[in-house]
CSV table of C-alpha atoms and ligand atoms in Angstrom, one decimal:
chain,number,residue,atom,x,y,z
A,151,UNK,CA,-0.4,-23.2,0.9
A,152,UNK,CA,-0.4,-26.2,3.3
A,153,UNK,CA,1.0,-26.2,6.3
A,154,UNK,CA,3.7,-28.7,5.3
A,155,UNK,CA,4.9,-26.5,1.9
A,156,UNK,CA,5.6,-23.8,4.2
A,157,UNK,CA,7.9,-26.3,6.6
A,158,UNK,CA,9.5,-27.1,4.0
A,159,UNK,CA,10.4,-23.5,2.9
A,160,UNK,CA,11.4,-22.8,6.5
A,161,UNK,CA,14.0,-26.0,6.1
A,162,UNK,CA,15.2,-24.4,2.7
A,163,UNK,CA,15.6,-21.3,3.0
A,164,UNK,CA,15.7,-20.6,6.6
A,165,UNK,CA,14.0,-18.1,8.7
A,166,UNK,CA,12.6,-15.2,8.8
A,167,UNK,CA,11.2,-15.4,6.0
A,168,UNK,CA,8.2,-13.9,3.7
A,169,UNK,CA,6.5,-15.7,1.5
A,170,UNK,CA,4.9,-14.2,-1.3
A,171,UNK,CA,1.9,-16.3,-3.7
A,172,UNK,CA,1.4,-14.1,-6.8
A,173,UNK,CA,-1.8,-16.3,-7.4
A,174,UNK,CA,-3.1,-14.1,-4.8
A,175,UNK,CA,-2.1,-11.1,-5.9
A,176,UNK,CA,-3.7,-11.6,-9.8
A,177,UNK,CA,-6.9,-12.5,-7.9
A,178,UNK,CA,-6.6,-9.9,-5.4
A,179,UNK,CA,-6.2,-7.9,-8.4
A,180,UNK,CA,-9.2,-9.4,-10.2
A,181,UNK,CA,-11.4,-8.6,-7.3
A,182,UNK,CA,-10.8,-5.2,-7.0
A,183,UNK,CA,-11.5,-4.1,-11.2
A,184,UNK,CA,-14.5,-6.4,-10.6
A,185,UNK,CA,-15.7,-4.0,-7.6
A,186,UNK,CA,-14.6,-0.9,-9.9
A,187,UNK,CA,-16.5,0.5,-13.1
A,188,UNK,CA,-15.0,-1.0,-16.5
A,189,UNK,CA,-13.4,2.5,-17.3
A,190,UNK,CA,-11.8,2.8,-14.0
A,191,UNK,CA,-7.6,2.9,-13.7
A,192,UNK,CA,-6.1,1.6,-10.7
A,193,UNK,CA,-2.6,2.8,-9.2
A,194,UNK,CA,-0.5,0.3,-7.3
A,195,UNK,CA,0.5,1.9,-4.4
A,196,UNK,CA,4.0,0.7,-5.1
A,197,UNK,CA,4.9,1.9,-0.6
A,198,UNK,CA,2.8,-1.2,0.4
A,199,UNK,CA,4.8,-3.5,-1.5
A,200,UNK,CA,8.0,-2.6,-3.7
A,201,UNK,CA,9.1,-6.2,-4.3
A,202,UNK,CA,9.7,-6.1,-8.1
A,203,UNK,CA,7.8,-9.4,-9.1
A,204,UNK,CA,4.9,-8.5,-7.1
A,205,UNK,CA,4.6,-5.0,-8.7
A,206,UNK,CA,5.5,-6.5,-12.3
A,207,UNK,CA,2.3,-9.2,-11.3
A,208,UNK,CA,0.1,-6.5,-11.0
A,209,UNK,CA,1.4,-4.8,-14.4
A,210,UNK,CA,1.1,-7.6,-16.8
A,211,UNK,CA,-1.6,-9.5,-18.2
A,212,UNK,CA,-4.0,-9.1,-21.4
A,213,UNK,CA,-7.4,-7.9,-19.6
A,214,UNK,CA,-7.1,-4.6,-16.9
A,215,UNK,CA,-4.0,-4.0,-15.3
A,216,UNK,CA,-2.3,-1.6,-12.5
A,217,UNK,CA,-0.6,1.8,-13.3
A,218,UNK,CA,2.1,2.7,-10.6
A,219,UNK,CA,1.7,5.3,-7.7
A,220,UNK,CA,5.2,6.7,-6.3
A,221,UNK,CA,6.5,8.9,-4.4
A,222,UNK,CA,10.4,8.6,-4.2
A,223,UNK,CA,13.3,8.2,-6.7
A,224,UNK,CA,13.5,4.4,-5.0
A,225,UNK,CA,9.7,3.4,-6.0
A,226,UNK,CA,10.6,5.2,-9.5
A,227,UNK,CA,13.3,2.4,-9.8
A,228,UNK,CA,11.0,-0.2,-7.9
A,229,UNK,CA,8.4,0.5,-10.6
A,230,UNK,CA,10.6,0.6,-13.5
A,231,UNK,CA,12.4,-2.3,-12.2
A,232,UNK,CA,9.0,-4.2,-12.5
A,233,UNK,CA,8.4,-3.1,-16.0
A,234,UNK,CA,6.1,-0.2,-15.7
A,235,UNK,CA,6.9,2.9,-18.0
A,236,UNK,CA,7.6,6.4,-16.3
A,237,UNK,CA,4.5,7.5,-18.3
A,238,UNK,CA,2.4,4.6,-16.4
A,239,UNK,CA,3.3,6.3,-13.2
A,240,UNK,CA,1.8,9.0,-10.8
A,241,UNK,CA,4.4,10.7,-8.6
A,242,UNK,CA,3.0,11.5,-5.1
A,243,UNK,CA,3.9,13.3,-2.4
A,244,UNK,CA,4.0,16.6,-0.6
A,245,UNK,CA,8.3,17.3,-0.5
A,246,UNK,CA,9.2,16.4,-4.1
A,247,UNK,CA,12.3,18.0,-5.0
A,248,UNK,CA,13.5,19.4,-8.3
A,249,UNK,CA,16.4,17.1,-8.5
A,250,UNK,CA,14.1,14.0,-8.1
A,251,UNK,CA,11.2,15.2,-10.2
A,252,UNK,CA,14.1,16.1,-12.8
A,253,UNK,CA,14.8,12.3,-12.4
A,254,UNK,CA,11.6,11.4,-12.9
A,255,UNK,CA,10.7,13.8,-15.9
A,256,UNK,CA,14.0,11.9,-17.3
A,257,UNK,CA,12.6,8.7,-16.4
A,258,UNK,CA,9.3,9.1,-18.7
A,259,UNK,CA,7.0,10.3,-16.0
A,260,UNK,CA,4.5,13.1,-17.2
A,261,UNK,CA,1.7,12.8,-14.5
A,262,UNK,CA,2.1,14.4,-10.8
A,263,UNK,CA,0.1,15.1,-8.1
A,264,UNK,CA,0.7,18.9,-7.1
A,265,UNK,CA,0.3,19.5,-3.1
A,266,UNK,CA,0.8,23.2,-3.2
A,267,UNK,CA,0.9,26.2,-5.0
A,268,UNK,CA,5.1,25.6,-4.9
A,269,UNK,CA,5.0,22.3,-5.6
A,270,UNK,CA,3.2,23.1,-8.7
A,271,UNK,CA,5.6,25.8,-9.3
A,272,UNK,CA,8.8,23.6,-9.1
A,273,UNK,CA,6.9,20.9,-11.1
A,274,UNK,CA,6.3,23.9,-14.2
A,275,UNK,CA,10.3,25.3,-13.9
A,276,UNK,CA,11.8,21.5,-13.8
A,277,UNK,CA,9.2,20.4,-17.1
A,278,UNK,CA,9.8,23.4,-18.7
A,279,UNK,CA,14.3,23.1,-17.7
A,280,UNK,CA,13.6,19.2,-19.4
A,281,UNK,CA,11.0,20.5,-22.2
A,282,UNK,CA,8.4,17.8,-21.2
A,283,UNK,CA,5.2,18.3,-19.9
A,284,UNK,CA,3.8,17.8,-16.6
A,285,UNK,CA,-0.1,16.7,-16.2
A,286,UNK,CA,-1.0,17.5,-12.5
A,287,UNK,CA,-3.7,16.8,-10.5
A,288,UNK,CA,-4.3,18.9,-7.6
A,289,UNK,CA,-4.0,17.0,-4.5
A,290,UNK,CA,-7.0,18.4,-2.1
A,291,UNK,CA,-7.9,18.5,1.6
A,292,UNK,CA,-11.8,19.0,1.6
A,293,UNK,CA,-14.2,18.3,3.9
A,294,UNK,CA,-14.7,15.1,5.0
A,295,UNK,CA,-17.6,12.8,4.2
A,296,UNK,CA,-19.1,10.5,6.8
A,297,UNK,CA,-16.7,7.8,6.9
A,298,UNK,CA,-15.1,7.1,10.5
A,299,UNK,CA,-13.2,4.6,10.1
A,300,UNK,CA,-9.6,4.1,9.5
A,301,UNK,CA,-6.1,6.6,8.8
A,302,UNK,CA,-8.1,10.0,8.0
A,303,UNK,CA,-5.8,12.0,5.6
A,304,UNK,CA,-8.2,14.8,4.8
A,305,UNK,CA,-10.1,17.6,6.2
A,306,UNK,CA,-7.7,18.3,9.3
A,307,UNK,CA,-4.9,20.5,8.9
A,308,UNK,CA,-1.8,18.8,7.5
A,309,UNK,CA,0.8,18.8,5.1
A,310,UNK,CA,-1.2,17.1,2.0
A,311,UNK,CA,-3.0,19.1,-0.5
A,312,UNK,CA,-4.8,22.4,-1.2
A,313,UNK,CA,-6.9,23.1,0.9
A,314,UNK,CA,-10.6,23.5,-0.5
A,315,UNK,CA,-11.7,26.9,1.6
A,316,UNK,CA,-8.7,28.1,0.3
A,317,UNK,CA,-8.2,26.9,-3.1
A,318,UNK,CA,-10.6,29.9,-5.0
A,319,UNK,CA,-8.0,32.6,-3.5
A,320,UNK,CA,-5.2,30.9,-5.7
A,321,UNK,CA,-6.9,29.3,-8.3
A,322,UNK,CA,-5.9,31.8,-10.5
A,323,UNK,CA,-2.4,31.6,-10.0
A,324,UNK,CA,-2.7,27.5,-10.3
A,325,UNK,CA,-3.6,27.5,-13.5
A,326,UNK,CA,-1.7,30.1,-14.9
A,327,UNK,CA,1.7,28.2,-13.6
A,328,UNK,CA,4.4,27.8,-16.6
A,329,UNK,CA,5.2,24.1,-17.6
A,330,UNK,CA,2.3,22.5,-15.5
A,331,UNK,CA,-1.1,22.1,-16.6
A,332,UNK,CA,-3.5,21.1,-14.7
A,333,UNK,CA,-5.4,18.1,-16.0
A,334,UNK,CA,-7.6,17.5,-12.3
A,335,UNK,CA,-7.6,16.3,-8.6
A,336,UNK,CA,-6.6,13.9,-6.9
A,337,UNK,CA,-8.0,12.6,-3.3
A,338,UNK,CA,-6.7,10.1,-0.8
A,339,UNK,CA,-9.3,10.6,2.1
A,340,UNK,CA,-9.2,7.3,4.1
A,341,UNK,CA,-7.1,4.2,4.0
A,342,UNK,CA,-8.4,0.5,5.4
A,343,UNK,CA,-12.0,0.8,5.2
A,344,UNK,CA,-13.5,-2.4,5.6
A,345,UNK,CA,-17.2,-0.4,6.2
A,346,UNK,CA,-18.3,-0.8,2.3
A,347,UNK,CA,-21.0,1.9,2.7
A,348,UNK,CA,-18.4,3.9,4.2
A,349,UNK,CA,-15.8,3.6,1.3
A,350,UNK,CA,-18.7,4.1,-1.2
A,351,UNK,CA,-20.0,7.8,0.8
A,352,UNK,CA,-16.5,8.9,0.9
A,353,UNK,CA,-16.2,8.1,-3.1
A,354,UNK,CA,-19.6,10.3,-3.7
A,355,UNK,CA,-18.1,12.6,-1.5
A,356,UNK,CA,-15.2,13.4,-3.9
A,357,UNK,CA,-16.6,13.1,-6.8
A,358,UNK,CA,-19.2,15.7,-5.5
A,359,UNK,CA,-16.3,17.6,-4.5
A,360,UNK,CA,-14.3,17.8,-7.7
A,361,UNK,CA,-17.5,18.5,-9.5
A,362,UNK,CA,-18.3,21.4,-7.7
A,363,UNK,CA,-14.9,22.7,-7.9
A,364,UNK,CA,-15.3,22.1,-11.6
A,365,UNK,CA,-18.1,24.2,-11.9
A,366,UNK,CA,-17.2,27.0,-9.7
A,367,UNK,CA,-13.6,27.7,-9.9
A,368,UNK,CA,-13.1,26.1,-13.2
A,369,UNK,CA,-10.7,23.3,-12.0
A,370,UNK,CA,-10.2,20.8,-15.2
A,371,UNK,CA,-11.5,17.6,-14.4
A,372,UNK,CA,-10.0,15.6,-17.7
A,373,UNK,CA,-7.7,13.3,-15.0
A,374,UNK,CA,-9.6,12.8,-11.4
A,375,UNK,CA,-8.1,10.0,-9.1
A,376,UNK,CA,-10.7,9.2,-6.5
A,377,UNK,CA,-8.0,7.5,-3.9
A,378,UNK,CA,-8.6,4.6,-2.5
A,379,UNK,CA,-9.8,3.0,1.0
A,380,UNK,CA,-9.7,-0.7,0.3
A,381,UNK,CA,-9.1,-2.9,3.2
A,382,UNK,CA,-7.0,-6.0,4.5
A,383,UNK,CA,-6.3,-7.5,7.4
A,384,UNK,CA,-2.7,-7.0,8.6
A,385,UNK,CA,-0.8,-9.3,10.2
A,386,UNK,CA,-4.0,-11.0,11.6
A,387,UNK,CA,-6.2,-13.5,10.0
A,388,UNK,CA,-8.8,-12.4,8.0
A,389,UNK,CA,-10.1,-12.5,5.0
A,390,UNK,CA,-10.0,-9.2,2.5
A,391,UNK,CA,-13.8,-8.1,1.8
A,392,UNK,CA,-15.2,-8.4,-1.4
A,393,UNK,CA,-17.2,-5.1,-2.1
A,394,UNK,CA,-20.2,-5.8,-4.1
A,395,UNK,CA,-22.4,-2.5,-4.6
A,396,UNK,CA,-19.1,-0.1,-5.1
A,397,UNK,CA,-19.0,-0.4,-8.8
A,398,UNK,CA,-22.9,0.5,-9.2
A,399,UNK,CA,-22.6,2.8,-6.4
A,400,UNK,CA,-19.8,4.7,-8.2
A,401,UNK,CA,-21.2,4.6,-11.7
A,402,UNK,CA,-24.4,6.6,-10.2
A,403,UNK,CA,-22.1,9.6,-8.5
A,404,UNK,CA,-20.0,9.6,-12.0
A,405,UNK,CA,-23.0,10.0,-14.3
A,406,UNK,CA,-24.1,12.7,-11.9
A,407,UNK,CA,-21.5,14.4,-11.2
A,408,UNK,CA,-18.6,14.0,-14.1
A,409,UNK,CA,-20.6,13.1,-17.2
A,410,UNK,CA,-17.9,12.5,-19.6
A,411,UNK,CA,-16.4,9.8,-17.5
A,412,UNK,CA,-18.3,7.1,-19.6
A,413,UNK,CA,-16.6,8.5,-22.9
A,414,UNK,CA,-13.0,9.1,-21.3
A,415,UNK,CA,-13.1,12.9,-21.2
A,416,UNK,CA,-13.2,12.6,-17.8
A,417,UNK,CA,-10.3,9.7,-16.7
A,418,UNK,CA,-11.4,8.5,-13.6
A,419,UNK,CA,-8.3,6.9,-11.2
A,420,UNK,CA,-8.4,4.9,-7.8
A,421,UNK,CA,-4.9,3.3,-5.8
A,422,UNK,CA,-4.3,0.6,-3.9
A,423,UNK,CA,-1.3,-1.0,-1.9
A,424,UNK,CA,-3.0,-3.0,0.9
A,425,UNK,CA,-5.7,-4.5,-1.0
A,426,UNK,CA,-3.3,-5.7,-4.0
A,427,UNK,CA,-0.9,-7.6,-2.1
A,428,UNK,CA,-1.7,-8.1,1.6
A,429,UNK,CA,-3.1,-11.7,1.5
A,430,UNK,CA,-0.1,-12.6,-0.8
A,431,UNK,CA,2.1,-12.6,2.3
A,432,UNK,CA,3.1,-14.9,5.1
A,433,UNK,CA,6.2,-14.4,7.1
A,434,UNK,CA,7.4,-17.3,9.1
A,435,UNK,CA,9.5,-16.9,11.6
A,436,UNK,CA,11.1,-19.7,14.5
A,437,UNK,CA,11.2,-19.7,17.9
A,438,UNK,CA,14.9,-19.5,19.6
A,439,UNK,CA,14.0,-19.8,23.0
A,440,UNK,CA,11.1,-19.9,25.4
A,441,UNK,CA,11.0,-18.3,28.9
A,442,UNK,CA,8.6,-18.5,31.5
A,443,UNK,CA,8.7,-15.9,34.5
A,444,UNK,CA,6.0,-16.3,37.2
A,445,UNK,CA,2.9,-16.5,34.9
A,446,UNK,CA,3.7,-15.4,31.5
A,447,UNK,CA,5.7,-17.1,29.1
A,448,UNK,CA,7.7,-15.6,26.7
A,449,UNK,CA,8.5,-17.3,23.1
A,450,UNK,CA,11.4,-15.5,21.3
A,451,UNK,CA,11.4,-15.1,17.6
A,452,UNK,CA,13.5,-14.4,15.4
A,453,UNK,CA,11.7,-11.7,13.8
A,454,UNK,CA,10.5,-9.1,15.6
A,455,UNK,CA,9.8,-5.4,14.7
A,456,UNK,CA,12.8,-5.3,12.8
A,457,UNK,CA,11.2,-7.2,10.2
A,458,UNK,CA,7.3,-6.7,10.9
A,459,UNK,CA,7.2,-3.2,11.8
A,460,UNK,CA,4.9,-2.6,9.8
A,461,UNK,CA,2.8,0.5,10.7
A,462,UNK,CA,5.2,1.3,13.7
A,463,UNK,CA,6.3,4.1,11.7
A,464,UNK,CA,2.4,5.4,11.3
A,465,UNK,CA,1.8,5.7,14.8
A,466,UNK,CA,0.8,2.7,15.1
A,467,UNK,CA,2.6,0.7,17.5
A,468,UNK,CA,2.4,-3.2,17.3
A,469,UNK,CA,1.1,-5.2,19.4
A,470,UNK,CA,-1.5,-4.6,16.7
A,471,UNK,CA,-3.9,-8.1,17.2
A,472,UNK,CA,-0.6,-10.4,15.0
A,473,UNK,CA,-2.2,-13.4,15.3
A,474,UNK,CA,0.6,-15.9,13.8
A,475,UNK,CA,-0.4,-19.6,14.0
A,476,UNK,CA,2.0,-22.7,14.7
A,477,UNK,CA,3.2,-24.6,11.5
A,478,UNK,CA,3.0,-28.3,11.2
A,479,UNK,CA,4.8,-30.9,11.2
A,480,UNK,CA,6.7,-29.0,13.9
A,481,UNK,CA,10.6,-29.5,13.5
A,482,UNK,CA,10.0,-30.7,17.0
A,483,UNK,CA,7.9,-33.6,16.8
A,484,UNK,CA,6.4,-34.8,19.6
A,485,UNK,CA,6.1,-31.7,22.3
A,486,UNK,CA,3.3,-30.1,22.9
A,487,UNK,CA,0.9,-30.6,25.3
A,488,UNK,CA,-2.4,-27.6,26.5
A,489,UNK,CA,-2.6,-24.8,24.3
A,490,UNK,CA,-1.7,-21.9,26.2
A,491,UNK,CA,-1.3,-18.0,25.9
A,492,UNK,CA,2.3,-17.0,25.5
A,493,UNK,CA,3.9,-13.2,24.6
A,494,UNK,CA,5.3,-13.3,21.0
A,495,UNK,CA,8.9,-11.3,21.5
A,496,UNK,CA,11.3,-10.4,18.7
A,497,UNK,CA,14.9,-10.4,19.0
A,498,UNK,CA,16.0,-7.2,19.6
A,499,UNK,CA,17.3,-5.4,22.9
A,500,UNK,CA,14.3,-3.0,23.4
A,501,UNK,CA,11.1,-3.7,25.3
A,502,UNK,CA,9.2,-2.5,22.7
A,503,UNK,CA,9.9,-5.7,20.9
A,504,UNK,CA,6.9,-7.1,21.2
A,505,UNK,CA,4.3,-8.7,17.9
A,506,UNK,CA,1.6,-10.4,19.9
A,507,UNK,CA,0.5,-10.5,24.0
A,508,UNK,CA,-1.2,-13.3,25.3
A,509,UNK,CA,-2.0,-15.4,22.2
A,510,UNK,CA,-3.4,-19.2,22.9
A,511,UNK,CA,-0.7,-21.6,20.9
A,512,UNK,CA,0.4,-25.0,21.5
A,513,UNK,CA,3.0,-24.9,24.3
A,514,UNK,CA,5.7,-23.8,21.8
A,515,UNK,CA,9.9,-25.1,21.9
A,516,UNK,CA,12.9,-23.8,20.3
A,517,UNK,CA,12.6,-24.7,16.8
A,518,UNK,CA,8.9,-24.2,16.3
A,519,UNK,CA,8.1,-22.3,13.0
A,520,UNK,CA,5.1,-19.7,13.7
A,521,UNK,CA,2.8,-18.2,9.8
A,522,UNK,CA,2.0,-14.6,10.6
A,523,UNK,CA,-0.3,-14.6,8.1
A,524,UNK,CA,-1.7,-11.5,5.7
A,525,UNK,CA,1.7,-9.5,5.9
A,526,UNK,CA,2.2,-9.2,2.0
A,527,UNK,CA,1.6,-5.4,2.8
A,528,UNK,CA,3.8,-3.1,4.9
A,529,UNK,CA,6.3,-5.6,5.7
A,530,UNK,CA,9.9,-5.4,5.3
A,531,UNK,CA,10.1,-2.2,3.6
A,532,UNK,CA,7.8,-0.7,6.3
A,533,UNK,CA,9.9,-2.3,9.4
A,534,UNK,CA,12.4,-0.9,11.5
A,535,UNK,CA,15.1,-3.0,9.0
A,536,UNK,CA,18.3,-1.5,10.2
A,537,UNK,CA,17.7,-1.0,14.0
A,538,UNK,CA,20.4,-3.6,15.6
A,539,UNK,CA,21.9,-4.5,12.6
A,540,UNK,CA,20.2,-8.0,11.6
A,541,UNK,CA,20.2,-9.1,8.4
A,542,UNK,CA,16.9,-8.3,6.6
A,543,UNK,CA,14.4,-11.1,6.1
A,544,UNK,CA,14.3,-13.6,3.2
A,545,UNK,CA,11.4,-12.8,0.6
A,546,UNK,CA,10.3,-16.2,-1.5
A,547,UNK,CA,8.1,-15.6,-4.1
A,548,UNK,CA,5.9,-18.5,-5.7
A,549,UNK,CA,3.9,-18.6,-8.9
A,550,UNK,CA,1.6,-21.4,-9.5
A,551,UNK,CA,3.3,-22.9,-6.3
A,552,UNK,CA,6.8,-22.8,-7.6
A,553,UNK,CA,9.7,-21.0,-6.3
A,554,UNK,CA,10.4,-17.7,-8.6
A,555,UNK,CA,12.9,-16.1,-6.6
A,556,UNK,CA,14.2,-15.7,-3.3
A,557,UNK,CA,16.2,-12.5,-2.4
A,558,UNK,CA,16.9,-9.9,0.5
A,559,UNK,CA,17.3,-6.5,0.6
A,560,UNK,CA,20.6,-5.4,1.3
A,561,UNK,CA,21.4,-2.3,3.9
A,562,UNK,CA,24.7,-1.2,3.3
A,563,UNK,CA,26.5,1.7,4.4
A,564,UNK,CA,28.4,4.0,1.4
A,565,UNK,CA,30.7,6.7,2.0
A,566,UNK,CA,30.2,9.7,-0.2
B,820,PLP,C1,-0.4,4.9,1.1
B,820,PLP,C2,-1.1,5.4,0.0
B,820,PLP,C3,-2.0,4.6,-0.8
B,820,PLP,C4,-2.1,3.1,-0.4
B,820,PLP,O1,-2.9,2.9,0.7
B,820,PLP,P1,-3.5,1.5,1.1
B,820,PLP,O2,-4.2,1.7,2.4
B,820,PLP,O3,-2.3,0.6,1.2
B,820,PLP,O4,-4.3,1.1,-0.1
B,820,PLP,C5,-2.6,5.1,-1.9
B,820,PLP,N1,-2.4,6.4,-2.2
B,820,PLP,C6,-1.7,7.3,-1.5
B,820,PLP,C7,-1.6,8.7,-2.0
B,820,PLP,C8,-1.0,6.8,-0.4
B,820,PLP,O5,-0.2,7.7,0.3
């Protein structure tokens, strides 16, 4: 996208706005079964990005294309909104209820990761209520491998999965549960990992893992999902790594350690949300005033955390490094003048309002447009939408550089 296109979507449509390219996410896409073995299914991680054309992207096409992951009732509808089948989805999550598994079972969906001994149980009595069955794979929380990097979901006490120390004391009881069979195990170690041999250890890791658990405790290994790991910059600028010695990597620790994965006795699974869609995005967003107060300057958007929250929710609070870069033409021709470091502030009446300290940008006016760029990830849905009541952002979505759609989530109250 050239700096002018995205002016000019500014002038249309207004501001904030995201801007998705679905280009990038079918190459995005491409690169990622190119870094994974030809037998490998990947899971959309439908939380990074539910917008229904950029999920339906990811599901058509002739050659190898995206399951969905979920984990609500909403990201069932996201995923069936964008064409994917309840039976090409895996249901996450460690509170699942009977009334929205029931909803889900209705939907089509037969394959569930179980996080507990009464998840599993409540996944077996709602099957067997609906006379379906339920494949589940059996969420786990090993011990870790080496990686250091990034959101660590396993190996520490927390509300995900069986614990491995524990799991022989109830294996027994796992896979005698009525209406759920287990099929395997599932795994989401790490999230972000840009550190390729990192990524790969953790994968040998839990392959190791499952196999052992295999062999000692009998665990069915016919369905394994690895997890995931894969990185992208957020909100910064950046470029998503290719990963070149995965797929090799990965094909050495299957033959070794789940032999039938070649032949499809042994499914082997990986998910994704960041990696998919993150470069797809841009959000662009104007400047409505500027204010200088002894040294600093402040330039106020009008988008703030409201609609790039992103991982505020996760514990981690922005300022992350948002590195947003001044579109040309400006609508203000002819100011400008030193670059010089300014505080990014969003709109809202709370300090906290803050997306970037001390960034180096021409000496910005009202009316300037700024690119945050790599926000196709964890944007709107993962922002603090409804706190002070603004409207939610525009969301433009281009194929082959033409407009598909433009839409915005809608926030309404209704009484029960
Ligand atoms: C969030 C999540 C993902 C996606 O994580 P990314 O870092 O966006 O790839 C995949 N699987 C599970 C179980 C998750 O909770």
């Amino acid at each position: 996208m050239t700096a002018e296109a995205y002016a000019r979507l500014a002038r249309d449509y207004g501001t904030p706005l995201y801007v998705y390219d679905l280009d990038r996410v079918l190459s995005a896409r491409q690169d990622l079964f190119d870094a994974l073995p030809e037998q490998a299914v990947l899971y959309y991680a439908v939380k990074a990005n539910p917008h229904p054309e950029l999920a339906s992207a990811l599901r058509e096409g002739n050659g190898r294309t995206c399951r969905a992951e979920i984990s609500s009732t909403g990201e069932l509808s996201a995923a069936l909104a964008a064409g994917f089948t309840g039976s090409d989805c895996l249901y996450t999550g460690p509170g699942k209820t009977a009334e929205e598994l029931s909803t889900a079972m209705r939907a089509g969906v037969h394959t569930f990761s179980a996080e507990s001994v009464g998840d599993l149980r409540r996944l077996g009595r709602v099957a067997l209520a609906h006379d379906v069955r339920a494949e589940c794979m059996l969420r786990l929380n090993g011990t870790p491998g080496r990686a250091s990097t990034s959101i660590r979901m396993t190996g520490v006490p927390s509300q995900f999965g069986f614990d491995v120390e524990t799991l022989p004391e109830v294996m027994d009881s796992v896979l005698g549960v009525p209406g759920a069979t287990v099929v395997g195990a599932h795994c989401f170690p790490l999230s972000n990992s840009a550190d390729e041999d990192a990524l790969i250890s953790e994968f040998e890791h839990t392959a190791g893992l499952m196999a052992h658990l295999g062999r000692e405790l009998g665990l069915p290994l016919r369905r394994v999902d690895i997890g995931g790991g894969f990185a992208a910059p957020y909100a910064a600028a950046g470029v998503r790594p290719v990963y070149k010695n995965v797929r090799e990597a990965l094909e050495h620790a299957f033959d070794r350690h789940l032999p039938g994965w070649r032949t499809g006795e042994t499914e082997v699974a990986f998910e994704s949300g960041r990696y998919l869609v993150a470069d797809s995005g841009v959000l662009l967003t104007s400047v409505t005033n500027v204010k200088t107060t002894g040294d600093l300057t402040f330039a106020v958007m009008d988008a703030g955390i409201n609609a790039l929250g992103g991982m505020s929710g996760l514990g981690r609070l922005l300022p992350s490094p948002v590195t947003p870069t001044l579109v040309h033409p400006r609508p203000s021709a002819g100011v400008g003048g030193e670059p010089r470091p300014v505080t990014i502030a969003g709109p809202l009446c709370t300090p906290g309002d803050i997306l970037a300290k001390n960034v180096v940008l021409p000496q910005l006016v009202e009316g300037d447009v700024l690119a945050v760029p790599n926000i196709g990830a964890y944007g709107p849905t993962a922002s603090l939408l409804l706190f002070l009541g603004r409207p939610a952002p525009r969301e433009v979505v281009l194929r082959d550089g033409e407009v598909l759609s433009v839409s915005r989530l809608d926030t309404n109250r209704t009484y029960a």
